[in-house]
């Protein structure tokens, strides 16, 4: 048989797999001692905020089906898989007693992954504040920061003998933007200064968790997952370039710099001072941030951010928001994912890689999320009964071409994880946009069926390229 020549060969040991999270997949929301997170609480108060009123208890039942799911991971070529521990399951009161049933569950998941040759990547926080901790002020509260650090340390002690890749947070800017700036998630506050406090305290929590991990001298790596959404200016005109630089400071460098370089970007601090929105900084915060940079960075990339210089003056009495310093810009000839409405711009993934190579000491990183959401995906089911998602295969290929180019030019990228393994519940969008390599039917059985992309992904992983 003629051997097909692969054009895009990846380095040996490259991580192929996917990412998910506990709250989006486990289900069993009220079982075995788990208590409410902000999602359960918010849903109980305002079910209308969720697509088709589908709430967080309707997630894909991984709690009961994880053994079958891990077999599906094998069938779709996973050599690694990320999920998150739910704080509200492991320590239902936020601090104090550890839930033994949760310990058993997470132990079983980790052991089952390892027994099947899949490296577990464990994240500690995926937007899922326990409600009892939110009642204390959430990330605005130092008490909650301390409770999180103890929770993190509990996880390291319980599972750190087998888990070698740890992440403190997934996309920590999202709870800031969605919960404190743009009224998209609970607690639905619109207040930049409080948002800045949440961001700062999250970074302190992250740094203290890294410190706790290092103290335990376990044989593994610890990092954070950031959604890097580079800002591109409308034009090369100075005022547009400046606008893009400012939005980049707010939404990328605000987290990327402290976790890798140990300090905030100076220009960002100046802007915050100028607008009188500097958060309270406790004694020792800056030192702990400085002393605890990460070993490994996860990069989530979906789409770029496009901006232009501000067109209209903001009224002086208006409360500060980052958008007072730039305007969003829509590029007329952009490529769009028509099933989700997001821009698709593959080469941005390469720009991120080169930025990390040149401006962040080429630290080890991997693509920890990238993927294509599709609303109404059942219309792509073929006669054999599975979803024929050629668009997703093409989406991954086109991004991987740029990842490959970045690697050839020396970027230190260790793997590619797709969002996500199986269709899952996604916050207020619930099951609207499907992202999985595996379809999940939303019925009593949560029936799983591998999509065409899942079959293709296996070949990609086995051949270490395409
Ligand atoms: C990422 C989050 C995921 C997931 C994904 C898809 O930013 O880390 O948790 O939800 O976005 O989002 P959506 O379903 O809104 O398209």
GROMACS .gro file of C-alpha atoms and ligand atoms in nm:
model
  482
    1UNK     CA    1   0.000   0.000   0.000
    2UNK     CA    2   0.123   0.346  -0.080
    3UNK     CA    3   0.225   0.532   0.232
    4UNK     CA    4   0.081   0.881   0.246
    5UNK     CA    5   0.342   1.144   0.312
    6UNK     CA    6   0.259   1.358   0.611
    7UNK     CA    7   0.312   1.723   0.568
    8UNK     CA    8   0.277   1.826   0.928
    9UNK     CA    9   0.476   1.610   1.165
   10UNK     CA   10   0.477   1.710   1.532
   11UNK     CA   11   0.754   1.653   1.789
   12UNK     CA   12   0.757   1.315   1.962
   13UNK     CA   13   0.564   1.308   2.287
   14UNK     CA   14   0.333   1.588   2.167
   15UNK     CA   15   0.016   1.599   2.379
   16UNK     CA   16  -0.299   1.520   2.185
   17UNK     CA   17  -0.622   1.533   2.372
   18UNK     CA   18  -0.896   1.758   2.493
   19UNK     CA   19  -1.007   1.975   2.780
   20UNK     CA   20  -1.324   1.973   2.985
   21UNK     CA   21  -1.425   2.075   3.334
   22UNK     CA   22  -1.592   1.916   3.634
   23UNK     CA   23  -1.895   2.145   3.653
   24UNK     CA   24  -1.961   2.106   3.280
   25UNK     CA   25  -1.945   1.726   3.266
   26UNK     CA   26  -1.986   1.549   3.598
   27UNK     CA   27  -2.357   1.591   3.660
   28UNK     CA   28  -2.461   1.440   3.997
   29UNK     CA   29  -2.481   1.800   4.113
   30UNK     CA   30  -2.672   1.723   4.428
   31UNK     CA   31  -2.533   1.379   4.497
   32UNK     CA   32  -2.275   1.227   4.729
   33UNK     CA   33  -2.233   1.534   4.942
   34UNK     CA   34  -2.165   1.797   4.677
   35UNK     CA   35  -2.297   2.142   4.766
   36UNK     CA   36  -2.399   2.436   4.550
   37UNK     CA   37  -2.162   2.640   4.342
   38UNK     CA   38  -2.261   2.985   4.217
   39UNK     CA   39  -2.399   2.812   3.907
   40UNK     CA   40  -2.645   2.595   4.096
   41UNK     CA   41  -2.751   2.889   4.306
   42UNK     CA   42  -2.793   3.128   4.014
   43UNK     CA   43  -2.988   2.869   3.818
   44UNK     CA   44  -3.220   2.811   4.113
   45UNK     CA   45  -3.294   3.184   4.120
   46UNK     CA   46  -3.292   3.270   3.751
   47UNK     CA   47  -3.338   2.970   3.521
   48UNK     CA   48  -3.424   3.209   3.237
   49UNK     CA   49  -3.064   3.320   3.221
   50UNK     CA   50  -2.976   2.977   3.077
   51UNK     CA   51  -3.036   2.861   2.720
   52UNK     CA   52  -3.360   2.659   2.712
   53UNK     CA   53  -3.357   2.682   3.091
   54UNK     CA   54  -3.110   2.395   3.108
   55UNK     CA   55  -2.912   2.424   3.427
   56UNK     CA   56  -2.591   2.289   3.575
   57UNK     CA   57  -2.740   1.968   3.713
   58UNK     CA   58  -2.789   1.851   3.353
   59UNK     CA   59  -2.429   1.796   3.271
   60UNK     CA   60  -2.317   1.485   3.090
   61UNK     CA   61  -2.308   1.236   3.379
   62UNK     CA   62  -1.932   1.181   3.372
   63UNK     CA   63  -1.965   1.112   3.745
   64UNK     CA   64  -2.127   0.780   3.660
   65UNK     CA   65  -2.001   0.719   3.307
   66UNK     CA   66  -1.634   0.807   3.339
   67UNK     CA   67  -1.511   0.451   3.272
   68UNK     CA   68  -1.698   0.435   2.942
   69UNK     CA   69  -1.589   0.789   2.863
   70UNK     CA   70  -1.224   0.706   2.917
   71UNK     CA   71  -1.264   0.421   2.667
   72UNK     CA   72  -1.404   0.677   2.422
   73UNK     CA   73  -1.103   0.897   2.492
   74UNK     CA   74  -0.883   0.607   2.386
   75UNK     CA   75  -1.090   0.557   2.074
   76UNK     CA   76  -1.044   0.922   1.985
   77UNK     CA   77  -0.667   0.917   2.028
   78UNK     CA   78  -0.620   1.092   2.361
   79UNK     CA   79  -0.279   1.064   2.523
   80UNK     CA   80  -0.376   1.338   2.771
   81UNK     CA   81  -0.696   1.489   2.905
   82UNK     CA   82  -0.776   1.791   3.121
   83UNK     CA   83  -1.062   1.818   3.358
   84UNK     CA   84  -1.117   2.008   3.681
   85UNK     CA   85  -1.188   1.913   4.037
   86UNK     CA   86  -1.498   2.079   4.175
   87UNK     CA   87  -1.416   2.259   4.497
   88UNK     CA   88  -1.787   2.230   4.588
   89UNK     CA   89  -1.758   1.850   4.562
   90UNK     CA   90  -1.424   1.796   4.731
   91UNK     CA   91  -1.475   2.039   5.018
   92UNK     CA   92  -1.850   2.105   5.018
   93UNK     CA   93  -1.832   2.376   5.285
   94UNK     CA   94  -1.548   2.554   5.107
   95UNK     CA   95  -1.313   2.489   5.396
   96UNK     CA   96  -1.281   2.218   5.658
   97UNK     CA   97  -1.398   1.860   5.601
   98UNK     CA   98  -1.297   1.680   5.283
   99UNK     CA   99  -1.573   1.474   5.121
  100UNK     CA  100  -1.453   1.112   5.113
  101UNK     CA  101  -1.689   1.018   4.830
  102UNK     CA  102  -1.542   1.294   4.620
  103UNK     CA  103  -1.190   1.178   4.702
  104UNK     CA  104  -1.288   0.831   4.589
  105UNK     CA  105  -1.438   0.963   4.266
  106UNK     CA  106  -1.138   1.176   4.169
  107UNK     CA  107  -0.900   0.895   4.264
  108UNK     CA  108  -1.090   0.656   4.041
  109UNK     CA  109  -1.090   0.899   3.749
  110UNK     CA  110  -0.716   0.961   3.780
  111UNK     CA  111  -0.635   0.591   3.814
  112UNK     CA  112  -0.858   0.497   3.523
  113UNK     CA  113  -0.697   0.759   3.299
  114UNK     CA  114  -0.349   0.640   3.389
  115UNK     CA  115  -0.442   0.273   3.344
  116UNK     CA  116  -0.549   0.363   2.991
  117UNK     CA  117  -0.233   0.551   2.905
  118UNK     CA  118  -0.393   0.896   2.930
  119UNK     CA  119  -0.203   1.164   3.123
  120UNK     CA  120  -0.438   1.348   3.359
  121UNK     CA  121  -0.409   1.728   3.356
  122UNK     CA  122  -0.594   1.863   3.658
  123UNK     CA  123  -0.729   2.211   3.693
  124UNK     CA  124  -0.852   2.343   4.027
  125UNK     CA  125  -1.098   2.613   3.931
  126UNK     CA  126  -1.315   2.652   3.624
  127UNK     CA  127  -1.547   2.947   3.702
  128UNK     CA  128  -1.707   2.742   3.984
  129UNK     CA  129  -1.699   2.928   4.314
  130UNK     CA  130  -1.873   2.734   4.592
  131UNK     CA  131  -2.182   2.934   4.687
  132UNK     CA  132  -2.085   2.940   5.056
  133UNK     CA  133  -1.758   3.109   4.954
  134UNK     CA  134  -1.937   3.357   4.729
  135UNK     CA  135  -2.151   3.445   5.029
  136UNK     CA  136  -1.828   3.552   5.200
  137UNK     CA  137  -1.746   3.781   4.907
  138UNK     CA  138  -1.598   3.540   4.653
  139UNK     CA  139  -1.266   3.654   4.511
  140UNK     CA  140  -1.310   3.994   4.672
  141UNK     CA  141  -1.246   3.827   5.008
  142UNK     CA  142  -0.904   3.737   5.147
  143UNK     CA  143  -1.066   3.466   5.356
  144UNK     CA  144  -1.180   3.300   5.033
  145UNK     CA  145  -0.830   3.332   4.885
  146UNK     CA  146  -0.692   3.149   5.190
  147UNK     CA  147  -0.962   2.882   5.170
  148UNK     CA  148  -0.878   2.826   4.802
  149UNK     CA  149  -0.510   2.783   4.883
  150UNK     CA  150  -0.596   2.521   5.147
  151UNK     CA  151  -0.825   2.347   4.895
  152UNK     CA  152  -0.541   2.350   4.639
  153UNK     CA  153  -0.298   2.205   4.891
  154UNK     CA  154  -0.551   1.933   4.979
  155UNK     CA  155  -0.568   1.839   4.610
  156UNK     CA  156  -0.189   1.828   4.576
  157UNK     CA  157  -0.159   1.605   4.883
  158UNK     CA  158  -0.440   1.372   4.778
  159UNK     CA  159  -0.362   1.334   4.411
  160UNK     CA  160  -0.013   1.477   4.354
  161UNK     CA  161   0.155   1.138   4.363
  162UNK     CA  162  -0.010   1.056   4.028
  163UNK     CA  163  -0.108   1.389   3.874
  164UNK     CA  164   0.196   1.551   3.715
  165UNK     CA  165   0.032   1.850   3.548
  166UNK     CA  166  -0.161   2.094   3.763
  167UNK     CA  167  -0.340   2.417   3.677
  168UNK     CA  168  -0.462   2.666   3.932
  169UNK     CA  169  -0.729   2.837   3.719
  170UNK     CA  170  -0.892   2.820   3.381
  171UNK     CA  171  -0.939   3.157   3.211
  172UNK     CA  172  -0.934   3.360   3.534
  173UNK     CA  173  -1.021   3.679   3.346
  174UNK     CA  174  -1.361   3.538   3.253
  175UNK     CA  175  -1.511   3.559   3.605
  176UNK     CA  176  -1.380   3.919   3.615
  177UNK     CA  177  -1.530   4.019   3.282
  178UNK     CA  178  -1.849   3.817   3.304
  179UNK     CA  179  -1.918   3.855   3.676
  180UNK     CA  180  -1.796   4.209   3.750
  181UNK     CA  181  -1.788   4.408   3.425
  182UNK     CA  182  -2.037   4.296   3.166
  183UNK     CA  183  -2.325   4.144   3.364
  184UNK     CA  184  -2.300   3.800   3.202
  185UNK     CA  185  -2.244   3.569   3.498
  186UNK     CA  186  -2.333   3.565   3.866
  187UNK     CA  187  -2.282   3.778   4.080
  188UNK     CA  188  -2.382   4.019   3.798
  189UNK     CA  189  -2.193   4.316   3.935
  190UNK     CA  190  -2.086   4.603   3.712
  191UNK     CA  191  -1.798   4.773   3.886
  192UNK     CA  192  -1.449   4.793   3.744
  193UNK     CA  193  -1.274   4.852   4.074
  194UNK     CA  194  -1.434   4.545   4.230
  195UNK     CA  195  -1.345   4.350   3.916
  196UNK     CA  196  -0.984   4.463   3.951
  197UNK     CA  197  -0.991   4.341   4.311
  198UNK     CA  198  -1.122   4.003   4.196
  199UNK     CA  199  -0.842   3.986   3.937
  200UNK     CA  200  -0.571   4.077   4.184
  201UNK     CA  201  -0.694   3.838   4.452
  202UNK     CA  202  -0.718   3.560   4.194
  203UNK     CA  203  -0.355   3.617   4.100
  204UNK     CA  204  -0.256   3.611   4.466
  205UNK     CA  205  -0.455   3.287   4.514
  206UNK     CA  206  -0.281   3.142   4.210
  207UNK     CA  207   0.065   3.243   4.332
  208UNK     CA  208   0.003   3.106   4.682
  209UNK     CA  209  -0.118   2.777   4.535
  210UNK     CA  210   0.198   2.758   4.321
  211UNK     CA  211   0.402   2.827   4.634
  212UNK     CA  212   0.218   2.552   4.825
  213UNK     CA  213   0.276   2.308   4.540
  214UNK     CA  214   0.649   2.384   4.525
  215UNK     CA  215   0.683   2.342   4.901
  216UNK     CA  216   0.551   1.988   4.877
  217UNK     CA  217   0.838   1.901   4.641
  218UNK     CA  218   0.620   1.676   4.428
  219UNK     CA  219   0.749   1.558   4.099
  220UNK     CA  220   0.527   1.755   3.862
  221UNK     CA  221   0.458   2.086   3.693
  222UNK     CA  222   0.218   2.361   3.784
  223UNK     CA  223   0.075   2.637   3.572
  224UNK     CA  224  -0.237   2.825   3.474
  225UNK     CA  225  -0.467   2.824   3.172
  226UNK     CA  226  -0.515   3.167   3.014
  227UNK     CA  227  -0.741   3.263   2.729
  228UNK     CA  228  -0.511   3.475   2.518
  229UNK     CA  229  -0.711   3.688   2.282
  230UNK     CA  230  -0.461   3.912   2.105
  231UNK     CA  231  -0.584   4.259   2.020
  232UNK     CA  232  -0.540   4.371   1.660
  233UNK     CA  233  -0.575   4.736   1.560
  234UNK     CA  234  -0.809   4.843   1.279
  235UNK     CA  235  -0.514   5.009   1.102
  236UNK     CA  236  -0.148   5.085   1.150
  237UNK     CA  237  -0.237   5.440   1.250
  238UNK     CA  238  -0.082   5.529   1.581
  239UNK     CA  239  -0.410   5.587   1.762
  240UNK     CA  240  -0.549   5.247   1.657
  241UNK     CA  241  -0.225   5.074   1.753
  242UNK     CA  242  -0.237   5.243   2.092
  243UNK     CA  243  -0.599   5.133   2.141
  244UNK     CA  244  -0.502   4.772   2.066
  245UNK     CA  245  -0.209   4.793   2.304
  246UNK     CA  246  -0.434   4.915   2.585
  247UNK     CA  247  -0.693   4.642   2.538
  248UNK     CA  248  -0.411   4.388   2.529
  249UNK     CA  249  -0.288   4.519   2.865
  250UNK     CA  250  -0.632   4.473   3.018
  251UNK     CA  251  -0.726   4.136   2.877
  252UNK     CA  252  -0.401   3.947   2.816
  253UNK     CA  253  -0.102   4.099   2.992
  254UNK     CA  254  -0.296   4.160   3.316
  255UNK     CA  255  -0.268   3.789   3.397
  256UNK     CA  256   0.009   3.673   3.164
  257UNK     CA  257   0.273   3.909   3.301
  258UNK     CA  258   0.229   3.845   3.674
  259UNK     CA  259   0.217   3.466   3.636
  260UNK     CA  260   0.521   3.447   3.410
  261UNK     CA  261   0.731   3.755   3.494
  262UNK     CA  262   0.619   3.803   3.852
  263UNK     CA  263   0.485   4.157   3.813
  264UNK     CA  264   0.204   4.357   3.653
  265UNK     CA  265   0.275   4.555   3.337
  266UNK     CA  266   0.382   4.905   3.446
  267UNK     CA  267   0.162   5.073   3.189
  268UNK     CA  268  -0.145   4.891   3.317
  269UNK     CA  269  -0.079   5.009   3.671
  270UNK     CA  270  -0.040   5.364   3.542
  271UNK     CA  271  -0.376   5.348   3.364
  272UNK     CA  272  -0.548   5.210   3.674
  273UNK     CA  273  -0.394   5.480   3.890
  274UNK     CA  274  -0.494   5.751   3.649
  275UNK     CA  275  -0.856   5.635   3.666
  276UNK     CA  276  -0.847   5.571   4.038
  277UNK     CA  277  -0.934   5.201   4.012
  278UNK     CA  278  -0.630   5.038   4.171
  279UNK     CA  279  -0.736   4.740   4.387
  280UNK     CA  280  -0.630   4.703   4.750
  281UNK     CA  281  -0.298   4.523   4.769
  282UNK     CA  282  -0.214   4.344   5.095
  283UNK     CA  283   0.129   4.333   5.248
  284UNK     CA  284   0.321   4.046   5.089
  285UNK     CA  285   0.098   4.014   4.779
  286UNK     CA  286   0.348   4.151   4.531
  287UNK     CA  287   0.627   3.945   4.685
  288UNK     CA  288   0.434   3.620   4.659
  289UNK     CA  289   0.346   3.698   4.296
  290UNK     CA  290   0.710   3.779   4.227
  291UNK     CA  291   0.843   3.459   4.383
  292UNK     CA  292   0.612   3.208   4.215
  293UNK     CA  293   0.618   3.201   3.838
  294UNK     CA  294   0.465   2.905   3.660
  295UNK     CA  295   0.636   2.600   3.507
  296UNK     CA  296   0.388   2.559   3.225
  297UNK     CA  297   0.131   2.778   3.052
  298UNK     CA  298  -0.195   2.662   2.897
  299UNK     CA  299  -0.317   2.882   2.613
  300UNK     CA  300  -0.684   2.883   2.519
  301UNK     CA  301  -0.741   3.043   2.183
  302UNK     CA  302  -1.071   3.090   2.003
  303UNK     CA  303  -1.071   3.424   1.825
  304UNK     CA  304  -0.887   3.759   1.813
  305UNK     CA  305  -1.006   4.084   1.961
  306UNK     CA  306  -1.021   4.375   1.716
  307UNK     CA  307  -1.021   4.733   1.828
  308UNK     CA  308  -0.995   5.089   1.703
  309UNK     CA  309  -0.931   5.427   1.863
  310UNK     CA  310  -1.220   5.563   2.069
  311UNK     CA  311  -1.456   5.761   1.849
  312UNK     CA  312  -1.666   5.947   2.100
  313UNK     CA  313  -1.562   6.110   2.422
  314UNK     CA  314  -1.683   5.944   2.741
  315UNK     CA  315  -1.880   6.165   2.980
  316UNK     CA  316  -1.650   6.247   3.271
  317UNK     CA  317  -1.891   6.123   3.540
  318UNK     CA  318  -1.927   5.775   3.384
  319UNK     CA  319  -1.778   5.498   3.594
  320UNK     CA  320  -1.456   5.363   3.446
  321UNK     CA  321  -1.463   5.072   3.202
  322UNK     CA  322  -1.177   4.955   2.975
  323UNK     CA  323  -1.392   5.045   2.671
  324UNK     CA  324  -1.352   5.411   2.761
  325UNK     CA  325  -1.007   5.380   2.610
  326UNK     CA  326  -1.088   5.206   2.280
  327UNK     CA  327  -1.379   5.090   2.066
  328UNK     CA  328  -1.444   4.739   1.942
  329UNK     CA  329  -1.390   4.698   1.570
  330UNK     CA  330  -1.546   4.451   1.330
  331UNK     CA  331  -1.323   4.360   1.039
  332UNK     CA  332  -1.547   4.362   0.731
  333UNK     CA  333  -1.382   4.070   0.550
  334UNK     CA  334  -1.339   3.847   0.852
  335UNK     CA  335  -1.398   3.474   0.829
  336UNK     CA  336  -1.685   3.363   1.050
  337UNK     CA  337  -1.796   3.037   1.203
  338UNK     CA  338  -2.159   3.071   1.091
  339UNK     CA  339  -2.277   2.821   1.352
  340UNK     CA  340  -2.146   3.023   1.649
  341UNK     CA  341  -2.086   3.372   1.515
  342UNK     CA  342  -1.724   3.387   1.626
  343UNK     CA  343  -1.446   3.500   1.395
  344UNK     CA  344  -1.207   3.231   1.275
  345UNK     CA  345  -0.852   3.355   1.229
  346UNK     CA  346  -0.607   3.069   1.238
  347UNK     CA  347  -0.277   3.254   1.213
  348UNK     CA  348  -0.341   3.428   1.544
  349UNK     CA  349  -0.238   3.105   1.716
  350UNK     CA  350   0.104   3.148   1.553
  351UNK     CA  351   0.126   3.512   1.666
  352UNK     CA  352   0.060   3.398   2.024
  353UNK     CA  353   0.335   3.136   1.997
  354UNK     CA  354   0.586   3.390   1.867
  355UNK     CA  355   0.487   3.641   2.135
  356UNK     CA  356   0.554   3.380   2.405
  357UNK     CA  357   0.882   3.286   2.238
  358UNK     CA  358   1.007   3.643   2.209
  359UNK     CA  359   0.851   3.824   2.504
  360UNK     CA  360   0.797   3.553   2.765
  361UNK     CA  361   1.134   3.371   2.766
  362UNK     CA  362   0.993   3.095   2.543
  363UNK     CA  363   0.839   2.923   2.845
  364UNK     CA  364   0.690   2.578   2.789
  365UNK     CA  365   0.325   2.601   2.692
  366UNK     CA  366   0.058   2.407   2.510
  367UNK     CA  367  -0.264   2.490   2.333
  368UNK     CA  368  -0.505   2.400   2.610
  369UNK     CA  369  -0.829   2.490   2.432
  370UNK     CA  370  -0.920   2.560   2.072
  371UNK     CA  371  -1.237   2.449   1.908
  372UNK     CA  372  -1.543   2.514   1.703
  373UNK     CA  373  -1.888   2.549   1.856
  374UNK     CA  374  -2.182   2.456   1.636
  375UNK     CA  375  -2.544   2.531   1.709
  376UNK     CA  376  -2.794   2.282   1.565
  377UNK     CA  377  -2.527   2.027   1.493
  378UNK     CA  378  -2.773   1.738   1.461
  379UNK     CA  379  -2.840   1.854   1.104
  380UNK     CA  380  -2.499   1.717   1.012
  381UNK     CA  381  -2.585   1.359   1.113
  382UNK     CA  382  -2.514   1.117   0.826
  383UNK     CA  383  -2.702   0.805   0.720
  384UNK     CA  384  -2.483   0.593   0.942
  385UNK     CA  385  -2.607   0.793   1.238
  386UNK     CA  386  -2.306   0.996   1.340
  387UNK     CA  387  -2.225   1.364   1.304
  388UNK     CA  388  -2.018   1.430   0.996
  389UNK     CA  389  -1.833   1.738   1.117
  390UNK     CA  390  -1.593   1.803   0.830
  391UNK     CA  391  -1.592   2.172   0.927
  392UNK     CA  392  -1.439   2.082   1.266
  393UNK     CA  393  -1.168   1.866   1.108
  394UNK     CA  394  -1.082   2.151   0.874
  395UNK     CA  395  -1.086   2.398   1.164
  396UNK     CA  396  -0.836   2.188   1.360
  397UNK     CA  397  -0.615   2.125   1.057
  398UNK     CA  398  -0.598   2.491   0.968
  399UNK     CA  399  -0.498   2.585   1.322
  400UNK     CA  400  -0.247   2.303   1.345
  401UNK     CA  401  -0.071   2.424   1.030
  402UNK     CA  402   0.006   2.746   1.214
  403UNK     CA  403   0.104   2.561   1.533
  404UNK     CA  404   0.343   2.359   1.322
  405UNK     CA  405   0.495   2.674   1.174
  406UNK     CA  406   0.539   2.818   1.524
  407UNK     CA  407   0.714   2.499   1.632
  408UNK     CA  408   0.945   2.511   1.331
  409UNK     CA  409   1.038   2.863   1.433
  410UNK     CA  410   1.131   2.756   1.782
  411UNK     CA  411   0.821   2.808   1.995
  412UNK     CA  412   0.812   2.576   2.294
  413UNK     CA  413   0.467   2.425   2.237
  414UNK     CA  414   0.415   2.083   2.394
  415UNK     CA  415   0.069   1.986   2.277
  416UNK     CA  416  -0.276   2.057   2.145
  417UNK     CA  417  -0.598   2.004   2.338
  418UNK     CA  418  -0.929   2.055   2.173
  419UNK     CA  419  -1.229   2.201   2.347
  420UNK     CA  420  -1.377   1.948   2.405
  421UNK     CA  421  -1.398   1.571   2.444
  422UNK     CA  422  -1.777   1.538   2.441
  423UNK     CA  423  -2.054   1.792   2.389
  424UNK     CA  424  -2.106   1.952   2.724
  425UNK     CA  425  -2.301   2.205   2.920
  426UNK     CA  426  -2.151   2.548   2.880
  427UNK     CA  427  -2.264   2.801   3.139
  428UNK     CA  428  -2.545   3.026   3.019
  429UNK     CA  429  -2.525   2.873   2.671
  430UNK     CA  430  -2.604   2.531   2.822
  431UNK     CA  431  -2.597   2.277   2.535
  432UNK     CA  432  -2.649   2.531   2.256
  433UNK     CA  433  -2.306   2.515   2.097
  434UNK     CA  434  -2.164   2.168   2.045
  435UNK     CA  435  -1.786   2.133   2.055
  436UNK     CA  436  -1.719   1.764   2.119
  437UNK     CA  437  -1.533   1.491   1.935
  438UNK     CA  438  -1.814   1.283   2.078
  439UNK     CA  439  -2.182   1.371   2.053
  440UNK     CA  440  -2.391   1.360   2.371
  441UNK     CA  441  -2.764   1.330   2.341
  442UNK     CA  442  -2.952   1.523   2.603
  443UNK     CA  443  -3.185   1.256   2.728
  444UNK     CA  444  -3.199   1.026   3.027
  445UNK     CA  445  -2.913   0.809   2.904
  446UNK     CA  446  -2.683   1.086   2.781
  447UNK     CA  447  -2.605   0.855   2.486
  448UNK     CA  448  -2.254   0.908   2.341
  449UNK     CA  449  -2.162   0.871   1.971
  450UNK     CA  450  -1.819   0.945   1.825
  451UNK     CA  451  -1.833   1.209   1.551
  452UNK     CA  452  -1.628   1.200   1.232
  453UNK     CA  453  -1.383   1.441   1.395
  454UNK     CA  454  -1.331   1.191   1.679
  455UNK     CA  455  -1.232   0.921   1.433
  456UNK     CA  456  -1.007   1.165   1.251
  457UNK     CA  457  -0.847   1.284   1.576
  458UNK     CA  458  -0.739   0.928   1.653
  459UNK     CA  459  -0.545   0.914   1.326
  460UNK     CA  460  -0.396   1.254   1.395
  461UNK     CA  461  -0.268   1.139   1.733
  462UNK     CA  462  -0.146   0.798   1.613
  463UNK     CA  463   0.044   0.952   1.322
  464UNK     CA  464   0.156   1.245   1.536
  465UNK     CA  465   0.053   1.471   1.253
  466UNK     CA  466  -0.139   1.482   0.931
  467LIG     C1  467  -1.425   2.859   2.698
  467LIG     C2  468  -1.443   2.796   2.837
  467LIG     C3  469  -1.516   2.666   2.832
  467LIG     C4  470  -1.627   2.657   2.728
  467LIG     C5  471  -1.597   2.727   2.595
  467LIG     C6  472  -1.714   2.734   2.497
  467LIG     O1  473  -1.393   2.993   2.708
  467LIG     O2  474  -1.319   2.771   2.901
  467LIG     O3  475  -1.560   2.636   2.962
  467LIG     O4  476  -1.747   2.693   2.783
  467LIG     O5  477  -1.543   2.854   2.618
  467LIG     O6  478  -1.803   2.836   2.520
  467LIG     P1  479  -1.947   2.852   2.453
  467LIG     O7  480  -2.025   2.728   2.480
  467LIG     O8  481  -2.007   2.971   2.516
  467LIG     O9  482  -1.931   2.869   2.305
   0.00000   0.00000   0.00000
